[in-house]
mmCIF file of C-alpha atoms and ligand atoms in Angstrom:
data_model
loop_
_atom_site.group_PDB
_atom_site.id
_atom_site.type_symbol
_atom_site.label_atom_id
_atom_site.label_comp_id
_atom_site.label_asym_id
_atom_site.label_seq_id
_atom_site.Cartn_x
_atom_site.Cartn_y
_atom_site.Cartn_z
ATOM 1 C CA MET A 244 119.263 33.854 196.278
ATOM 2 C CA LEU A 245 122.841 32.548 196.527
ATOM 3 C CA LYS A 246 122.382 32.090 200.280
ATOM 4 C CA ASN A 247 119.959 29.207 199.620
ATOM 5 C CA LEU A 248 122.283 27.228 197.401
ATOM 6 C CA LYS A 249 123.967 24.105 198.764
ATOM 7 C CA TYR A 250 126.758 23.335 196.348
ATOM 8 C CA LEU A 251 128.112 26.766 195.489
ATOM 9 C CA LYS A 252 129.935 28.183 198.501
ATOM 10 C CA SER A 253 132.043 31.177 199.456
ATOM 11 C CA ILE A 254 131.092 33.589 196.659
ATOM 12 C CA ASP A 255 132.580 37.019 197.333
ATOM 13 C CA TYR A 256 132.684 40.338 195.465
ATOM 14 C CA ASP A 257 135.670 39.406 193.321
ATOM 15 C CA PRO A 258 134.129 39.265 189.811
ATOM 16 C CA THR A 259 136.011 36.032 189.066
ATOM 17 C CA SER A 260 134.844 34.326 192.248
ATOM 18 C CA LEU A 261 131.573 32.905 190.903
ATOM 19 C CA ILE A 262 133.086 31.214 187.838
ATOM 20 C CA LEU A 263 135.946 29.764 189.923
ATOM 21 C CA GLU A 264 133.374 28.352 192.333
ATOM 22 C CA LYS A 265 131.336 26.896 189.443
ATOM 23 C CA ILE A 266 134.525 25.266 188.081
ATOM 24 C CA ARG A 267 135.256 23.786 191.513
ATOM 25 C CA VAL A 268 131.744 22.270 191.741
ATOM 26 C CA ALA A 269 131.895 20.974 188.140
ATOM 27 C CA GLN A 270 135.286 19.352 188.791
ATOM 28 C CA GLU A 271 133.997 17.691 191.939
ATOM 29 C CA LEU A 272 130.905 16.342 190.133
ATOM 30 C CA TYR A 273 133.034 15.185 187.208
ATOM 31 C CA GLU A 274 135.487 13.333 189.466
ATOM 32 C CA HIS A 275 132.679 11.512 191.261
ATOM 33 C CA TRP A 276 130.282 10.759 188.419
ATOM 34 C CA SER A 277 132.098 10.810 185.059
ATOM 35 C CA ASP A 278 132.456 6.974 185.037
ATOM 36 C CA TYR A 279 128.719 6.657 185.599
ATOM 37 C CA PHE A 280 127.940 8.979 182.670
ATOM 38 C CA PHE A 281 130.512 7.395 180.356
ATOM 39 C CA LYS A 282 128.764 4.029 180.833
ATOM 40 C CA ASP A 283 125.381 5.501 179.906
ATOM 41 C CA GLU A 284 124.757 4.859 176.184
ATOM 42 C CA LYS A 285 121.919 7.364 175.976
ATOM 43 C CA PHE A 286 124.171 10.082 177.407
ATOM 44 C CA ILE A 287 127.065 9.191 175.086
ATOM 45 C CA ASP A 288 124.736 9.320 172.099
ATOM 46 C CA LEU A 289 123.460 12.751 173.170
ATOM 47 C CA LEU A 290 127.020 13.985 173.757
ATOM 48 C CA LYS A 291 128.133 12.796 170.293
ATOM 49 C CA ARG A 292 125.133 14.398 168.600
ATOM 50 C CA TYR A 293 125.781 17.667 170.415
ATOM 51 C CA GLU A 294 129.491 17.596 169.482
ATOM 52 C CA GLU A 295 128.607 16.972 165.825
ATOM 53 C CA ALA A 296 126.051 19.797 165.890
ATOM 54 C CA VAL A 297 128.645 22.247 167.280
ATOM 55 C CA LEU A 298 131.158 21.191 164.617
ATOM 56 C CA LYS A 299 128.497 21.664 161.946
ATOM 57 C CA SER A 300 127.607 25.156 163.237
ATOM 58 C CA ASN A 301 131.302 26.051 163.435
ATOM 59 C CA LYS A 302 131.880 24.877 159.868
ATOM 60 C CA THR A 303 128.919 26.920 158.637
ATOM 61 C CA MET A 304 130.077 30.052 160.477
ATOM 62 C CA GLU A 305 133.621 29.535 159.255
ATOM 63 C CA LYS A 306 132.389 29.300 155.633
ATOM 64 C CA LEU A 307 130.237 32.400 156.011
ATOM 65 C CA GLY A 308 133.170 34.342 157.477
ATOM 66 C CA THR A 309 131.763 35.206 160.899
ATOM 67 C CA PHE A 310 134.664 33.674 162.830
ATOM 68 C CA ASN A 311 137.155 35.699 160.844
ATOM 69 C CA GLU A 312 135.109 38.867 161.376
ATOM 70 C CA CYS A 313 135.084 38.256 165.140
ATOM 71 C CA TYR A 314 138.838 37.560 165.069
ATOM 72 C CA ILE A 315 139.491 40.890 163.327
ATOM 73 C CA CYS A 316 137.124 42.717 165.691
ATOM 74 C CA SER A 317 138.378 41.251 168.949
ATOM 75 C CA VAL A 318 142.022 40.280 168.410
ATOM 76 C CA LEU A 319 143.251 42.754 165.783
ATOM 77 C CA GLU A 320 141.053 45.767 166.529
ATOM 78 C CA LYS A 321 140.908 45.050 170.288
ATOM 79 C CA LYS A 322 137.154 45.591 170.397
ATOM 80 C CA GLY A 323 134.916 42.523 170.561
ATOM 81 C CA CYS A 324 132.006 41.640 172.783
ATOM 82 C CA CYS A 325 133.480 38.915 175.042
ATOM 83 C CA LYS A 326 133.747 41.281 178.011
ATOM 84 C CA ALA A 327 134.573 40.465 181.645
ATOM 85 C CA GLY A 328 131.484 39.163 183.434
ATOM 86 C CA LEU A 329 130.112 37.255 180.456
ATOM 87 C CA GLU A 330 131.831 34.124 181.797
ATOM 88 C CA ASN A 331 128.892 33.895 184.180
ATOM 89 C CA GLU A 332 126.768 32.722 181.240
ATOM 90 C CA VAL A 333 128.799 29.506 181.489
ATOM 91 C CA THR A 334 126.855 27.239 183.837
ATOM 92 C CA ILE A 335 128.110 24.243 185.801
ATOM 93 C CA ASN A 336 126.278 22.079 183.263
ATOM 94 C CA ILE A 337 128.168 23.694 180.363
ATOM 95 C CA LEU A 338 131.465 23.267 182.227
ATOM 96 C CA LEU A 339 130.624 19.593 182.747
ATOM 97 C CA ILE A 340 129.862 19.101 179.037
ATOM 98 C CA ASN A 341 133.256 20.611 178.185
ATOM 99 C CA MET A 342 134.901 18.243 180.664
ATOM 100 C CA PHE A 343 133.047 15.251 179.173
ATOM 101 C CA LEU A 344 134.413 16.318 175.779
ATOM 102 C CA GLY A 345 137.977 16.498 177.115
ATOM 103 C CA VAL A 346 138.277 20.302 176.987
ATOM 104 C CA GLN A 347 140.854 21.849 179.337
ATOM 105 C CA ILE A 348 139.111 24.391 181.555
ATOM 106 C CA PRO A 349 141.238 27.510 182.148
ATOM 107 C CA LYS A 350 142.378 28.144 185.714
ATOM 108 C CA GLU A 351 142.585 31.914 185.476
ATOM 109 C CA ARG A 352 141.556 34.915 183.388
ATOM 110 C CA GLU A 353 144.196 35.242 180.673
ATOM 111 C CA VAL A 354 143.229 38.607 179.166
ATOM 112 C CA PRO A 355 142.411 41.406 181.641
ATOM 113 C CA LEU A 356 138.917 42.935 181.322
ATOM 114 C CA ARG A 357 137.833 40.136 178.977
ATOM 115 C CA CYS A 358 135.671 37.097 179.637
ATOM 116 C CA PHE A 359 137.450 34.480 181.768
ATOM 117 C CA PHE A 360 137.447 32.102 178.763
ATOM 118 C CA VAL A 361 139.065 34.432 176.198
ATOM 119 C CA GLY A 362 142.450 33.308 174.875
ATOM 120 C CA PRO A 363 144.848 34.897 172.387
ATOM 121 C CA THR A 364 142.741 33.768 169.415
ATOM 122 C CA GLY A 365 139.240 33.696 170.895
ATOM 123 C CA CYS A 366 137.065 31.538 173.134
ATOM 124 C CA LYS A 367 138.880 28.595 174.719
ATOM 125 C CA ILE A 368 135.886 26.353 175.448
ATOM 126 C CA PHE A 369 134.060 24.117 172.965
ATOM 127 C CA ALA A 370 130.574 23.957 174.485
ATOM 128 C CA ARG A 371 129.476 27.582 174.767
ATOM 129 C CA PRO A 372 126.433 29.220 176.337
ATOM 130 C CA PHE A 373 123.202 30.030 174.488
ATOM 131 C CA LEU A 374 123.882 33.773 174.563
ATOM 132 C CA CYS A 375 127.379 33.459 173.067
ATOM 133 C CA ARG A 376 126.234 31.212 170.235
ATOM 134 C CA ASP A 377 123.099 33.088 169.333
ATOM 135 C CA TYR A 378 124.458 36.638 169.381
ATOM 136 C CA PHE A 379 124.872 38.477 166.083
ATOM 137 C CA CYS A 380 125.897 42.125 166.211
ATOM 138 C CA ARG A 381 125.124 44.559 163.357
ATOM 139 C CA ARG A 382 128.578 43.961 161.879
ATOM 140 C CA LEU A 383 127.965 40.201 161.690
ATOM 141 C CA LEU A 384 124.435 40.619 160.354
ATOM 142 C CA ASP A 385 125.801 42.814 157.555
ATOM 143 C CA LYS A 386 128.459 40.200 156.849
ATOM 144 C CA LEU A 387 125.925 37.338 156.759
ATOM 145 C CA GLY A 388 123.113 38.907 154.765
ATOM 146 C CA GLU A 389 119.602 37.469 154.963
ATOM 147 C CA LYS A 390 120.357 34.063 153.416
ATOM 148 C CA GLY A 391 123.453 33.517 155.538
ATOM 149 C CA TYR A 392 121.606 34.498 158.688
ATOM 150 C CA ILE A 393 118.794 32.021 157.945
ATOM 151 C CA LEU A 394 121.358 29.245 157.387
ATOM 152 C CA VAL A 395 123.249 29.982 160.601
ATOM 153 C CA THR A 396 120.006 30.168 162.592
ATOM 154 C CA GLN A 397 118.994 26.733 161.309
ATOM 155 C CA VAL A 398 122.231 24.996 162.302
ATOM 156 C CA LEU A 399 122.352 26.796 165.647
ATOM 157 C CA ASN A 400 118.796 25.757 166.345
ATOM 158 C CA GLU A 401 119.885 22.103 166.167
ATOM 159 C CA GLU A 402 122.934 22.740 168.379
ATOM 160 C CA LEU A 403 121.109 24.742 171.034
ATOM 161 C CA THR A 404 118.197 22.299 171.217
ATOM 162 C CA LEU A 405 120.734 19.527 171.894
ATOM 163 C CA LEU A 406 122.486 21.739 174.455
ATOM 164 C CA TYR A 407 119.197 22.152 176.272
ATOM 165 C CA GLU A 408 118.531 18.389 176.078
ATOM 166 C CA ILE A 409 121.949 17.380 177.360
ATOM 167 C CA CYS A 410 121.847 19.930 180.207
ATOM 168 C CA SER A 411 118.410 18.638 181.251
ATOM 169 C CA TYR A 412 119.664 15.040 181.068
ATOM 170 C CA ILE A 413 122.750 15.700 183.227
ATOM 171 C CA LYS A 414 120.614 17.584 185.751
ATOM 172 C CA LYS A 415 117.991 14.834 185.930
ATOM 173 C CA GLU A 416 120.641 12.119 186.437
ATOM 174 C CA LEU A 417 122.563 14.064 189.078
ATOM 175 C CA GLU A 418 119.380 14.922 190.937
ATOM 176 C CA PHE A 419 118.576 11.189 190.982
ATOM 177 C CA LEU A 420 122.106 10.284 192.132
ATOM 178 C CA LEU A 421 122.365 12.980 194.781
ATOM 179 C CA GLY A 422 118.722 12.996 195.825
ATOM 180 C CA ASP A 423 118.629 16.748 195.554
ATOM 181 C CA PHE A 424 117.278 19.599 193.425
ATOM 182 C CA LEU A 425 120.291 21.090 191.678
ATOM 183 C CA ILE A 426 119.259 24.588 190.654
ATOM 184 C CA GLU A 427 122.938 25.541 190.709
ATOM 185 C CA LEU A 428 123.644 23.548 187.550
ATOM 186 C CA ASP A 429 121.917 26.132 185.344
ATOM 187 C CA LEU A 430 122.804 29.257 187.297
ATOM 188 C CA THR A 431 124.242 32.086 185.218
ATOM 189 C CA GLY A 432 124.917 34.579 187.990
ATOM 190 C CA TYR A 433 122.618 37.414 186.975
ATOM 191 C CA ALA A 434 119.566 36.195 188.929
HETATM 192 S S1 LIG B 680 130.009 39.434 167.550
HETATM 193 FE FE1 LIG B 680 130.337 41.465 166.675
HETATM 194 S S2 LIG B 680 131.103 42.708 168.399
HETATM 195 FE FE2 LIG B 680 131.345 40.544 168.951
HETATM 196 S S3 LIG B 680 133.444 40.010 168.329
HETATM 197 FE FE3 LIG B 680 132.054 39.442 166.637
HETATM 198 S S4 LIG B 680 132.078 41.202 165.280
HETATM 199 FE FE4 LIG B 680 132.857 41.901 167.239
HETATM 200 S S1 LIG B 681 132.144 33.136 173.512
HETATM 201 FE FE1 LIG B 681 133.496 32.280 175.080
HETATM 202 S S2 LIG B 681 134.933 33.942 175.530
HETATM 203 FE FE2 LIG B 681 133.138 34.873 174.533
HETATM 204 S S3 LIG B 681 131.779 35.495 176.202
HETATM 205 FE FE3 LIG B 681 131.170 33.437 175.530
HETATM 206 S S4 LIG B 681 132.262 32.049 176.912
HETATM 207 FE FE4 LIG B 681 133.249 34.043 177.038
#
């Protein structure tokens, strides 16, 4: 499948190669088209609503103690589920959203055998993939209980719907600007 793609080039068997290539494409698109997007009121409104939804989900998870549980699990106990390879869930679209929100994209894997985006205290990007946001292991489910889980699912539903909307919007605009079908923008790397 990768052979047919136009924007992603030179992917090799190095497990970090695909995410580095996605970052390169996202940076190139950002440099060329960020001014265009920043002038688009509909896009800015969508971006703001998405940012607010992420902050709301984060606040809810913070209150319910899931962030702390993940910190104990991954940083203190050296377990955790953000393994190497999961960075491929981060699409070019998600990288672009982080760039639009002023997030610094890492240049290299900081923690060996962990996801490319793991830092000393957890994930370093703000806009995160569907899988990362909507994953609750047994330990977290026990921590949340039924009521907590329902609450988290509700706020995440808002966030992930907006993530889908903003990704579709960016893709539609870039396809119009470049006159091309950009399947690469949503590629995770497992297909
Ligand atoms: S989701 Fe579960 S396995 Fe992953 S870091 Fe949190 S507590 Fe650990
Ligand atoms: S939450 Fe962040 S660090 Fe963890 S797998 Fe997802 S992108 Fe990687």
